PDB file of C-alpha atoms in Angstrom:
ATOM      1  CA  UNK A 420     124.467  85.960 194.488  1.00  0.00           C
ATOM      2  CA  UNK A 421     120.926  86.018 194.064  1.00  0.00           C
ATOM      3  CA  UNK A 422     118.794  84.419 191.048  1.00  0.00           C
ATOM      4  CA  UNK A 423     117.926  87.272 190.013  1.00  0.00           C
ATOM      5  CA  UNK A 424     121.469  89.040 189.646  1.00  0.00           C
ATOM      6  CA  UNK A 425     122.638  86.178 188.211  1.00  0.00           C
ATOM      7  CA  UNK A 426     120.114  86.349 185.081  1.00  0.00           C
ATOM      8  CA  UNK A 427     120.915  90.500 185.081  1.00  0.00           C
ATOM      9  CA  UNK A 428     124.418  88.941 184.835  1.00  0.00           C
ATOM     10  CA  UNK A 429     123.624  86.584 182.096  1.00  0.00           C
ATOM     11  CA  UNK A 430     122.028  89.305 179.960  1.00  0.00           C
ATOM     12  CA  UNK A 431     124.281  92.079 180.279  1.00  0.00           C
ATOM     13  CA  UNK A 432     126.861  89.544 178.751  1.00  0.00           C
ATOM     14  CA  UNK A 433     124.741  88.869 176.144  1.00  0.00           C
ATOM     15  CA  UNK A 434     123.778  92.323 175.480  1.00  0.00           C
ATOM     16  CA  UNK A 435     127.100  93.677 176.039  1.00  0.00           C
ATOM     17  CA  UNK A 436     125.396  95.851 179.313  1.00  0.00           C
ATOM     18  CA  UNK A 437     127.199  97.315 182.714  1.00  0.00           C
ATOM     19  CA  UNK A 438     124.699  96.813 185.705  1.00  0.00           C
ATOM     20  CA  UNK A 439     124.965  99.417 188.245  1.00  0.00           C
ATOM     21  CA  UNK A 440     122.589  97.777 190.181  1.00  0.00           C
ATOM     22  CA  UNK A 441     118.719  96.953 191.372  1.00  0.00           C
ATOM     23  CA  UNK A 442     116.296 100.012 191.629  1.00  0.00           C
ATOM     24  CA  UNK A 443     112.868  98.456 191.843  1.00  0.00           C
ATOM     25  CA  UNK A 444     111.466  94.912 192.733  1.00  0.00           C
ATOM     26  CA  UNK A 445     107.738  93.573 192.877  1.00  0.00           C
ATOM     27  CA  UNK A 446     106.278  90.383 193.097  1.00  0.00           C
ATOM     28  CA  UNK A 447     106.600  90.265 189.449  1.00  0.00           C
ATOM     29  CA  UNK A 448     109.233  91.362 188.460  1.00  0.00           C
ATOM     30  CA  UNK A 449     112.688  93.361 189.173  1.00  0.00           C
ATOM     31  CA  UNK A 450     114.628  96.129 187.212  1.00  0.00           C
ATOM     32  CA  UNK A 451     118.228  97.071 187.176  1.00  0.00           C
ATOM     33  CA  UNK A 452     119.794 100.554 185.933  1.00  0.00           C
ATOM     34  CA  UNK A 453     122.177  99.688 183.386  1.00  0.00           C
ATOM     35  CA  UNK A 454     124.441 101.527 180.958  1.00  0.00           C
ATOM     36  CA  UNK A 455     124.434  99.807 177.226  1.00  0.00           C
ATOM     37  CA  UNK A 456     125.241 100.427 173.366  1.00  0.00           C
ATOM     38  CA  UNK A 457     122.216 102.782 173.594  1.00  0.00           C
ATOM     39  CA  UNK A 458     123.308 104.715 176.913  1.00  0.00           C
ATOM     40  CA  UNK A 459     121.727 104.552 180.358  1.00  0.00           C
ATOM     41  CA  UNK A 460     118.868 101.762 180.209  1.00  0.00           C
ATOM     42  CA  UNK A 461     116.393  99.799 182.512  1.00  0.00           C
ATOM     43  CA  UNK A 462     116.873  95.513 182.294  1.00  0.00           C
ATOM     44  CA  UNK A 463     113.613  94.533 183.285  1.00  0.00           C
ATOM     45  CA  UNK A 464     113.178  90.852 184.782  1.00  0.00           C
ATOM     46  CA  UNK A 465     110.080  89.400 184.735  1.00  0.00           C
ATOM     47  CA  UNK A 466     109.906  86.051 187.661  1.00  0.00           C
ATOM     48  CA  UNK A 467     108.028  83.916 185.704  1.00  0.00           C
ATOM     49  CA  UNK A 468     106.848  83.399 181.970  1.00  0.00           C
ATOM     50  CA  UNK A 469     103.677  85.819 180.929  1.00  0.00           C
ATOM     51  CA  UNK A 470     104.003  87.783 184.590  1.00  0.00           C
ATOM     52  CA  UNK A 471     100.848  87.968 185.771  1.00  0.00           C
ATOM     53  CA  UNK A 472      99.428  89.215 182.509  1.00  0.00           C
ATOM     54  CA  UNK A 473     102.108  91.483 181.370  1.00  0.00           C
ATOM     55  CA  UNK A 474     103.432  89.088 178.906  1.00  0.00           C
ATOM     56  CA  UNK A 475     102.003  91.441 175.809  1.00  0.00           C
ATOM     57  CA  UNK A 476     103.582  94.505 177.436  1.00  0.00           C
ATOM     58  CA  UNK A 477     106.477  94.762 174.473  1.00  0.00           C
ATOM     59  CA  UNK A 478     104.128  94.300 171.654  1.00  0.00           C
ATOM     60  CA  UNK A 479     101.838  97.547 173.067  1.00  0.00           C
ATOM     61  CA  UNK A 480     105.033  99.783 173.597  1.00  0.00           C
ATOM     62  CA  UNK A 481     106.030  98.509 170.141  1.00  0.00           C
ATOM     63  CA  UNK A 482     102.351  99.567 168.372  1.00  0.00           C
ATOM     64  CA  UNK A 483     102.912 103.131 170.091  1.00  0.00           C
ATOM     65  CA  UNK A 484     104.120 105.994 168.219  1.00  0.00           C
ATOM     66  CA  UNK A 485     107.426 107.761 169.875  1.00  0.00           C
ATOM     67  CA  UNK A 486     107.135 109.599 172.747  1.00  0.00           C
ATOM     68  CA  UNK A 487     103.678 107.935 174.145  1.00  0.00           C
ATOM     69  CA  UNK A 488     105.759 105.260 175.937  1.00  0.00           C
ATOM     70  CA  UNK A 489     109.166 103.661 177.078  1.00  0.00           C
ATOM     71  CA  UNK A 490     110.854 102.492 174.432  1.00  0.00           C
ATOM     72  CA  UNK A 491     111.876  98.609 174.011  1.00  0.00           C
ATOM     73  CA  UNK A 492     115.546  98.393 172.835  1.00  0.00           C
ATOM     74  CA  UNK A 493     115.195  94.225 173.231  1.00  0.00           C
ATOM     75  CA  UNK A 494     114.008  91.043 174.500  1.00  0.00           C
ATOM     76  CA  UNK A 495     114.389  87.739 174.697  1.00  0.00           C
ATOM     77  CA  UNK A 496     112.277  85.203 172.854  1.00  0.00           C
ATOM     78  CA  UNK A 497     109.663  84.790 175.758  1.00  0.00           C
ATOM     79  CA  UNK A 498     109.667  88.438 176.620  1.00  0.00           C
ATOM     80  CA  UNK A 499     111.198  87.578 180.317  1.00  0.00           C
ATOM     81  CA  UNK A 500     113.989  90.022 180.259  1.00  0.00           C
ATOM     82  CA  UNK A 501     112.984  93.362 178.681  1.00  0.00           C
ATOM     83  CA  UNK A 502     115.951  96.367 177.926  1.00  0.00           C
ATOM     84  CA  UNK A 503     114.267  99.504 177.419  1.00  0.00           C
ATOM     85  CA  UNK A 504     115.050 103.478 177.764  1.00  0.00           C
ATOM     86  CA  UNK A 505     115.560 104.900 181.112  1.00  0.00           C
ATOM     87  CA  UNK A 506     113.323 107.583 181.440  1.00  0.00           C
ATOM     88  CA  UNK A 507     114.349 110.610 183.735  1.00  0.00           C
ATOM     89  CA  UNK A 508     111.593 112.362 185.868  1.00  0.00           C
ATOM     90  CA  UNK A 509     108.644 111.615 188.592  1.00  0.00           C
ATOM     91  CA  UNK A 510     106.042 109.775 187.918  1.00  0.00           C
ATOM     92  CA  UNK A 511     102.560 111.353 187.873  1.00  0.00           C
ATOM     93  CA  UNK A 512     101.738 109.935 192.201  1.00  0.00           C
ATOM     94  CA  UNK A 513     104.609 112.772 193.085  1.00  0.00           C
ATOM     95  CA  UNK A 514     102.122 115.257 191.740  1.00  0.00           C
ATOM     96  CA  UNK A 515      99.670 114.165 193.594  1.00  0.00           C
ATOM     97  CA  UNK A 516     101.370 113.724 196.369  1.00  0.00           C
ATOM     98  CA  UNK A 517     102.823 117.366 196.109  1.00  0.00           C
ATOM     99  CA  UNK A 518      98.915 118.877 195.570  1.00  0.00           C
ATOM    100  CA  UNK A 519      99.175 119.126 191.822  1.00  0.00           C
ATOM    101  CA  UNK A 520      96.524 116.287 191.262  1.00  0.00           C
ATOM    102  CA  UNK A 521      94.748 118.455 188.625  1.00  0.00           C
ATOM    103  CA  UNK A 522      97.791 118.597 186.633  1.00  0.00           C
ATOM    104  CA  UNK A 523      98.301 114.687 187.210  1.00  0.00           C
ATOM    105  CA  UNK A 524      94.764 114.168 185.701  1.00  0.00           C
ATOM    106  CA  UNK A 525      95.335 115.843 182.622  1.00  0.00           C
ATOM    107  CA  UNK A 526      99.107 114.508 182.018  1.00  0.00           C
ATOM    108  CA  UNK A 527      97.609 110.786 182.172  1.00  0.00           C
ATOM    109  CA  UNK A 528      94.206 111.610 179.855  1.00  0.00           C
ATOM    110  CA  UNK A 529      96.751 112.923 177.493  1.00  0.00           C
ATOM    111  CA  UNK A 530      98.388 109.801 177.494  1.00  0.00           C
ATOM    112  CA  UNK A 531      95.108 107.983 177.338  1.00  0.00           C
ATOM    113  CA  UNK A 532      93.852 109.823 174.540  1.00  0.00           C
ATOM    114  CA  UNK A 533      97.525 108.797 172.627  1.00  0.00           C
ATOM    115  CA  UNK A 534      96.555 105.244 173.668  1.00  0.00           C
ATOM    116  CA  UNK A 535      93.206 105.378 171.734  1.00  0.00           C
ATOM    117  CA  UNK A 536      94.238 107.048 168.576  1.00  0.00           C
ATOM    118  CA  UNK A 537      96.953 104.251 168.222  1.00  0.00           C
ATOM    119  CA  UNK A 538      96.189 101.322 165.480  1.00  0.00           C
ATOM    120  CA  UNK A 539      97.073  98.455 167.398  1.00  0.00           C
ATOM    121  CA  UNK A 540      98.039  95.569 165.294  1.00  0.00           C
ATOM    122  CA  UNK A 541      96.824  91.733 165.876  1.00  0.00           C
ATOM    123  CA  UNK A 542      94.462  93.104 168.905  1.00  0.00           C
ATOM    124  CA  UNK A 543      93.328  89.196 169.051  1.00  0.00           C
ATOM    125  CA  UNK A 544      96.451  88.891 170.986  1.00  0.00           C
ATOM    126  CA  UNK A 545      95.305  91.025 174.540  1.00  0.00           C
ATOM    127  CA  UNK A 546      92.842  89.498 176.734  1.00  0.00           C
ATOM    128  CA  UNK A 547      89.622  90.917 176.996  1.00  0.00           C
ATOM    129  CA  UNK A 548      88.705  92.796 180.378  1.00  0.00           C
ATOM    130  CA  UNK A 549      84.694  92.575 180.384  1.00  0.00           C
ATOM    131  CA  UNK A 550      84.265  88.605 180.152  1.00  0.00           C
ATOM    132  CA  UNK A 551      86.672  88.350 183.356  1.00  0.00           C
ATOM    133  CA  UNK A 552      84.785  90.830 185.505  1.00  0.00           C
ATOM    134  CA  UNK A 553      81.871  88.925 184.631  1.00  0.00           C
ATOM    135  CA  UNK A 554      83.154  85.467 185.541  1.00  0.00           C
ATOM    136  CA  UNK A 555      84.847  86.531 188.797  1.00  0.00           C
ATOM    137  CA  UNK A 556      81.491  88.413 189.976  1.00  0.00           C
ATOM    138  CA  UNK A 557      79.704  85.713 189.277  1.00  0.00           C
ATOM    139  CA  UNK A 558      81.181  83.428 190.941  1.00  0.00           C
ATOM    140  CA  UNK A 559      81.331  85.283 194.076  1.00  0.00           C
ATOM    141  CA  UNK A 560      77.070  85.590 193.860  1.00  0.00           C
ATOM    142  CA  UNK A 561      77.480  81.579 193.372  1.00  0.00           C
ATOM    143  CA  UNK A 562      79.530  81.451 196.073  1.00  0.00           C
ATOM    144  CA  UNK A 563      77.637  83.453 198.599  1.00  0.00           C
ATOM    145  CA  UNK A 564      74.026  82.523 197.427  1.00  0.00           C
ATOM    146  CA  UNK A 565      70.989  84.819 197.101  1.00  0.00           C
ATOM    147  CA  UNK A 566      70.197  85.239 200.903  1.00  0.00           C
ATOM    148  CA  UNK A 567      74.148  86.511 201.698  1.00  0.00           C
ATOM    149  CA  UNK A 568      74.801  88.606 198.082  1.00  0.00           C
ATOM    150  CA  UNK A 569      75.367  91.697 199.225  1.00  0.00           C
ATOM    151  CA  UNK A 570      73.051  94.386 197.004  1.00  0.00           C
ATOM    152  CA  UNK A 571      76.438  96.130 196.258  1.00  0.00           C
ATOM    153  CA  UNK A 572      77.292  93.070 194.105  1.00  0.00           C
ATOM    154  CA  UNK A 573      73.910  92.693 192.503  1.00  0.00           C
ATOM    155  CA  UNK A 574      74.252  96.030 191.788  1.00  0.00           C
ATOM    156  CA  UNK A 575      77.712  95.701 190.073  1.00  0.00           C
ATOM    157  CA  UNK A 576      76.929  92.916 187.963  1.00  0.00           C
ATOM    158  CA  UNK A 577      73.176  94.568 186.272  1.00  0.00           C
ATOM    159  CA  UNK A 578      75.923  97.739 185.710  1.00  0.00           C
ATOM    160  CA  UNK A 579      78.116  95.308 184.131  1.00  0.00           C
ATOM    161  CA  UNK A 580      75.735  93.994 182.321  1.00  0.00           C
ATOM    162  CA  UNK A 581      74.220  96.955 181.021  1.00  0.00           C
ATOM    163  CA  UNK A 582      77.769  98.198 179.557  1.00  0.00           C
ATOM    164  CA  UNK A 583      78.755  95.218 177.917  1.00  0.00           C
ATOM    165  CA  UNK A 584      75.107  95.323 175.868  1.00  0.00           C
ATOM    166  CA  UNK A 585      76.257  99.225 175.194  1.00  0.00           C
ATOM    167  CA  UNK A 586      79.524  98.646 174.357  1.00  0.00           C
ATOM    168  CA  UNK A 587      80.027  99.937 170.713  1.00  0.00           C
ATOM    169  CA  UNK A 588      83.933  98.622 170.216  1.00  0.00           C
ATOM    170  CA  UNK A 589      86.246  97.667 172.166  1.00  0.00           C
ATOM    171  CA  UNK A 590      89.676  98.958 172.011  1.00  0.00           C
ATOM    172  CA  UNK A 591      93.635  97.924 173.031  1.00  0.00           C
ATOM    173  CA  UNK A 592      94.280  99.489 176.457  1.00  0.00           C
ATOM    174  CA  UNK A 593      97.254 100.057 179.093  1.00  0.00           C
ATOM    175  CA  UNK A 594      94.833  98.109 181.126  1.00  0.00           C
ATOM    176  CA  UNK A 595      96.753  99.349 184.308  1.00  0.00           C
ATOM    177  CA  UNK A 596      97.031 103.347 183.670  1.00  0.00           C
ATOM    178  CA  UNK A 597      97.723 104.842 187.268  1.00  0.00           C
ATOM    179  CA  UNK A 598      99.544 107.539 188.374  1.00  0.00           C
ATOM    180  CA  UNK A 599     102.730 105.819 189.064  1.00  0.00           C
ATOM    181  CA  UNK A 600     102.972 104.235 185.759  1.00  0.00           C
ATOM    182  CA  UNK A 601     103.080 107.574 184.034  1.00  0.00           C
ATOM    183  CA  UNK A 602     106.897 109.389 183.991  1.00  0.00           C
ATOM    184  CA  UNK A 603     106.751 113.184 183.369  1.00  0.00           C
ATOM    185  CA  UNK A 604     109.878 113.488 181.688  1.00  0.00           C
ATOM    186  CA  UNK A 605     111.298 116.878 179.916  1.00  0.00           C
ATOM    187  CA  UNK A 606     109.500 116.315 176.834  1.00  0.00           C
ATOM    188  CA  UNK A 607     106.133 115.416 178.880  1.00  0.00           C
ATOM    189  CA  UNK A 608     104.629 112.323 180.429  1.00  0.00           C
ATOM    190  CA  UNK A 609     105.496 108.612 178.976  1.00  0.00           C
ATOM    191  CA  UNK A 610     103.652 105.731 180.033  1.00  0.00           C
ATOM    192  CA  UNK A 611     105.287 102.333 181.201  1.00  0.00           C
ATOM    193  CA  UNK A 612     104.404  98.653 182.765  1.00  0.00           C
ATOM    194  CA  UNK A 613     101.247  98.150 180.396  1.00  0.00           C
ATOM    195  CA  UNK A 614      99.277  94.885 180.715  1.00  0.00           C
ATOM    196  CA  UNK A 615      97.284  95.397 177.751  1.00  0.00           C
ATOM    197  CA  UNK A 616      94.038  94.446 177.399  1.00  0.00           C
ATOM    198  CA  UNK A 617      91.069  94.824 175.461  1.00  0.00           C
ATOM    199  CA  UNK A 618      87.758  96.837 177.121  1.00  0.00           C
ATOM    200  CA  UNK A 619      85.549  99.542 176.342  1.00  0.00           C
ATOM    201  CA  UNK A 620      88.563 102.409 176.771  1.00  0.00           C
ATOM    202  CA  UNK A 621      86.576 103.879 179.577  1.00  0.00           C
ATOM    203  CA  UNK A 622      87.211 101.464 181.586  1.00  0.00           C
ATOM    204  CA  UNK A 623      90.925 102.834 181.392  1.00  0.00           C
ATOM    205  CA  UNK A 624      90.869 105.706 183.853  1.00  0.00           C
ATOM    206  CA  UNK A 625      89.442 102.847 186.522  1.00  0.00           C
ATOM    207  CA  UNK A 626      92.852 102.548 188.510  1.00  0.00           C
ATOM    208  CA  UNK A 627      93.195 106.562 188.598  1.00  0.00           C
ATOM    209  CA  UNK A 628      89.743 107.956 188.968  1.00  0.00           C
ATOM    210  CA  UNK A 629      89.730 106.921 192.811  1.00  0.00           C
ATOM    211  CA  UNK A 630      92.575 107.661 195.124  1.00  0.00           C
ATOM    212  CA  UNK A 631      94.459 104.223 196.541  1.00  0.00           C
ATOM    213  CA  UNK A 632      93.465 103.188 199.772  1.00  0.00           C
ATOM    214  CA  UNK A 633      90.184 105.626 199.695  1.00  0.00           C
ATOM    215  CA  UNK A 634      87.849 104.653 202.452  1.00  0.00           C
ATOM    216  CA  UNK A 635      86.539 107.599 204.085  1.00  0.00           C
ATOM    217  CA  UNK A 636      83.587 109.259 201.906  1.00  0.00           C
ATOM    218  CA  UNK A 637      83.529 112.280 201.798  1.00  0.00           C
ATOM    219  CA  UNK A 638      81.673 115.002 199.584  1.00  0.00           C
ATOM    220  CA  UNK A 639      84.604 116.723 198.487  1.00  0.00           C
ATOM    221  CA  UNK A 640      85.922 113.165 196.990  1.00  0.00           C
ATOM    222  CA  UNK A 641      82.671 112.853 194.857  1.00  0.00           C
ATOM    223  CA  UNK A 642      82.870 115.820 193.384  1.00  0.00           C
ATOM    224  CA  UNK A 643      86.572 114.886 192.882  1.00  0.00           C
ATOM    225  CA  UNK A 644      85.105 112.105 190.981  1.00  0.00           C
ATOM    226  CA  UNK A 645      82.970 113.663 188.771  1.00  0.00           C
ATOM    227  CA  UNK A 646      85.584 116.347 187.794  1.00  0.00           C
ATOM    228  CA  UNK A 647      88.058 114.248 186.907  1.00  0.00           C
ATOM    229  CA  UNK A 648      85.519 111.698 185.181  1.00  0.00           C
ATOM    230  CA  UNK A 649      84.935 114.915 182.296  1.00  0.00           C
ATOM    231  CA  UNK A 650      88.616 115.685 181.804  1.00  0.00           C
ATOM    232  CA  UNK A 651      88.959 111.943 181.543  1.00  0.00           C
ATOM    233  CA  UNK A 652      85.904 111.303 179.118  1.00  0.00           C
ATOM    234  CA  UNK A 653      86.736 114.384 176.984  1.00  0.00           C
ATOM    235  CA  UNK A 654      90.036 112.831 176.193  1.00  0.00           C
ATOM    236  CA  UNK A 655      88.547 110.117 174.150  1.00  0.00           C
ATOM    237  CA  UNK A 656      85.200 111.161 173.516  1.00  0.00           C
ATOM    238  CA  UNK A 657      83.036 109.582 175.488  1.00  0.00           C
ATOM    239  CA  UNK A 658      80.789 110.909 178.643  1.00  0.00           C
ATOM    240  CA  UNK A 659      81.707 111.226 182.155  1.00  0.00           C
ATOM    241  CA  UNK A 660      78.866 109.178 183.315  1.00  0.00           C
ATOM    242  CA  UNK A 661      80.525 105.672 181.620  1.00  0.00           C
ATOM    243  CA  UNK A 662      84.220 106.799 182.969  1.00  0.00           C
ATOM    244  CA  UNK A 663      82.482 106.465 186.101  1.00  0.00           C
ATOM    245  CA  UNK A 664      80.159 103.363 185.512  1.00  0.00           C
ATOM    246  CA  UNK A 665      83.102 101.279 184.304  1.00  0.00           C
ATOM    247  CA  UNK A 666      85.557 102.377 187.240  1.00  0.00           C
ATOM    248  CA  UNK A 667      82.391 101.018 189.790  1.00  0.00           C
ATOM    249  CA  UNK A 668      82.381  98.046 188.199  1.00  0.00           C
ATOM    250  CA  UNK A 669      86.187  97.713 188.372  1.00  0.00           C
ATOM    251  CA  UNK A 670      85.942  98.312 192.208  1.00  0.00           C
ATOM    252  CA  UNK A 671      83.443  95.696 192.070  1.00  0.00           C
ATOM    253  CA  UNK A 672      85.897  93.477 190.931  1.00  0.00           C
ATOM    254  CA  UNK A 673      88.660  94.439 193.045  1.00  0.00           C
ATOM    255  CA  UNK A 674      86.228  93.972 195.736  1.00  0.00           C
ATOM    256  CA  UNK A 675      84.263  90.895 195.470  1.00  0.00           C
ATOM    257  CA  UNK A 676      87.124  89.092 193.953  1.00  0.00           C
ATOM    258  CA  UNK A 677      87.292  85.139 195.849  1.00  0.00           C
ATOM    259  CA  UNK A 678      91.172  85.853 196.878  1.00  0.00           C
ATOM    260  CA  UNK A 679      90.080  88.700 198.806  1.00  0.00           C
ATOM    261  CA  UNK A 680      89.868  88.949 202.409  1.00  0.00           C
ATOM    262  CA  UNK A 681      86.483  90.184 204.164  1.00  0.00           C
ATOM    263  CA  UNK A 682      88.298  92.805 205.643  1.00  0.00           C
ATOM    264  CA  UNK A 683      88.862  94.094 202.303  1.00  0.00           C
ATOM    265  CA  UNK A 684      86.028  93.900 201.595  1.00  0.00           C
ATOM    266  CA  UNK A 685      84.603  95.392 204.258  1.00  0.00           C
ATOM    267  CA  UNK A 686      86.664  98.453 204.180  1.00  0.00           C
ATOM    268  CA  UNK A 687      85.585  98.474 199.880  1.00  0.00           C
ATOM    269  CA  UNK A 688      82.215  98.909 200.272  1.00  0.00           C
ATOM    270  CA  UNK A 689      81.585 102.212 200.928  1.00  0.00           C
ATOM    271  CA  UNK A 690      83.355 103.759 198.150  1.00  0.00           C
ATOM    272  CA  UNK A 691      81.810 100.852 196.260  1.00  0.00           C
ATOM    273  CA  UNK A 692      78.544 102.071 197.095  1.00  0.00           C
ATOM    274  CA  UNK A 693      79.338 106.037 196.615  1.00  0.00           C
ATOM    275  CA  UNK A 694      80.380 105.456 192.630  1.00  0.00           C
ATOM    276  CA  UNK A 695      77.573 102.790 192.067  1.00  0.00           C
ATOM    277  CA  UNK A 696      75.005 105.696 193.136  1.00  0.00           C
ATOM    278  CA  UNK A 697      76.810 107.852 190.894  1.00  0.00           C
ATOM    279  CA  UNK A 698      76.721 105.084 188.178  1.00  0.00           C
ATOM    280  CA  UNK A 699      73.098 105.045 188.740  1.00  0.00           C
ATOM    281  CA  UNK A 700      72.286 109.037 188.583  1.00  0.00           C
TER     282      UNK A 700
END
């Protein structure tokens, strides 16, 4: 028996729970379909205390109002093992998969926009995204040095810099809103796995604005961009333009981060480059 199904074990005595077994497993974390007191449930096991970030992921689905996101039926003290609804349906990367990307788009700014109108109690609690963008940039300039910074990372941290000074408030976000943390169920789409964090909530459509994996530029992809940034920026009131600013600094991050390999890097860049010239229109 593994450690894992041993601690699924452990809490479906406590909880009074019938595991029918394991459906998903990460790095972080692994979830088991279950039936319980309140029906057919997900037991979700985080590896190790504050996974990774998502250690503040029950008090955000607790601040939502129903039917925004999964809701928590318990947890243990330290928030390690997490019963919540099971929620029925694809999640949003089918519809892109299956050529419905524009109604993917507006399912997750709906859920966005739900996100933003929601009073978040004791925000102190969620770490702020713009402060570790700007330490993790800067040490990669530090550790490359002025004659081997690559312009793409100059470029990302003036950006950077220029949104923080023009950020007017900061608000509590999923901090992780892609397609495949979005579930269209029968009564419409419900968000799940939320890191929360605090940023300027344009940076929340950062993860979704690009495709994964997107390498080869194309013109058709940046005026995929820029269609998607105004549904995006209409949702919560803002302009396309810093949708698309905040995701190029994101990419910047992802990119230039020290744990990254220069292959990754590498292969970045020019989609890097494409949304900082569209950052910079």
């Amino acid at each position: 028996m593994t450690t894992q199904q041993a601690t699924a074990d452990k809490f479906a005595a406590k909880w009074n729970l019938t595991v029918h077994g394991l459906v998903a497993e990460t790095h972080r974390a692994v979830v088991y379909k279950v039936d319980g007191p309140m029906g057919p449930s997900a037991l979700k096991l985080y590896k190790k205390l504050g996974s990774a970030g998502e250690g503040d992921a029950v008090p955000f689905l607790k601040n939502l109002e129903p039917g925004v996101g999964v809701q928590i039926y318990q947890s243990n003290f330290v928030r390690t093992a997490v019963l919540m609804e099971w929620l029925e349906g694809p999640s949003l990367d089918v519809l892109v998969e299956n050529g419905q990307e524009n109604e993917a788009v507006q399912h997750l700014s709906y859920i966005a926009a739900k996100v933003h109108e929601t009073p978040f109690r004791r925000q102190f609690l969620y770490r702020r995204a713009a402060p570790e963008y700007k330490a993790e940039l800067a040490k990669m300039r530090t550790k490359l040095g002025a004659d081997d910074t690559p312009q793409e990372l100059d470029r990302a941290i003036g950006l950077l810099d220029q949104l923080i000074d023009t950020t007017v408030q900061e608000h509590v976000t999923h901090g992780d809103l892609g397609y495949p943390n979005i579930i269209l169920t029968a009564d419409g789409p419900r968000l799940i796995d939320p890191k929360g964090m605090r940023s300027d909530p344009a940076l929340e459509f950062a993860k979704s604005l690009t495709p994964p994996g997107a390498q080869d530029v194309t013109h058709d992809l940046t005026a995929r961009i820029e269609r998607h940034a105004e549904t995006m920026a209409a949702a919560i009131n803002t302009a396309p333009i810093r949708v698309i600013q905040w995701t190029a600094t994101a990419v910047a991050y992802n990119t230039f981060r020290l744990r990254k390999n220069t292959s990754y890097r590498s292969a970045s860049l020019p989609l890097l480059t494409t949304l900082l010239d569209l950052a910079e229109r």
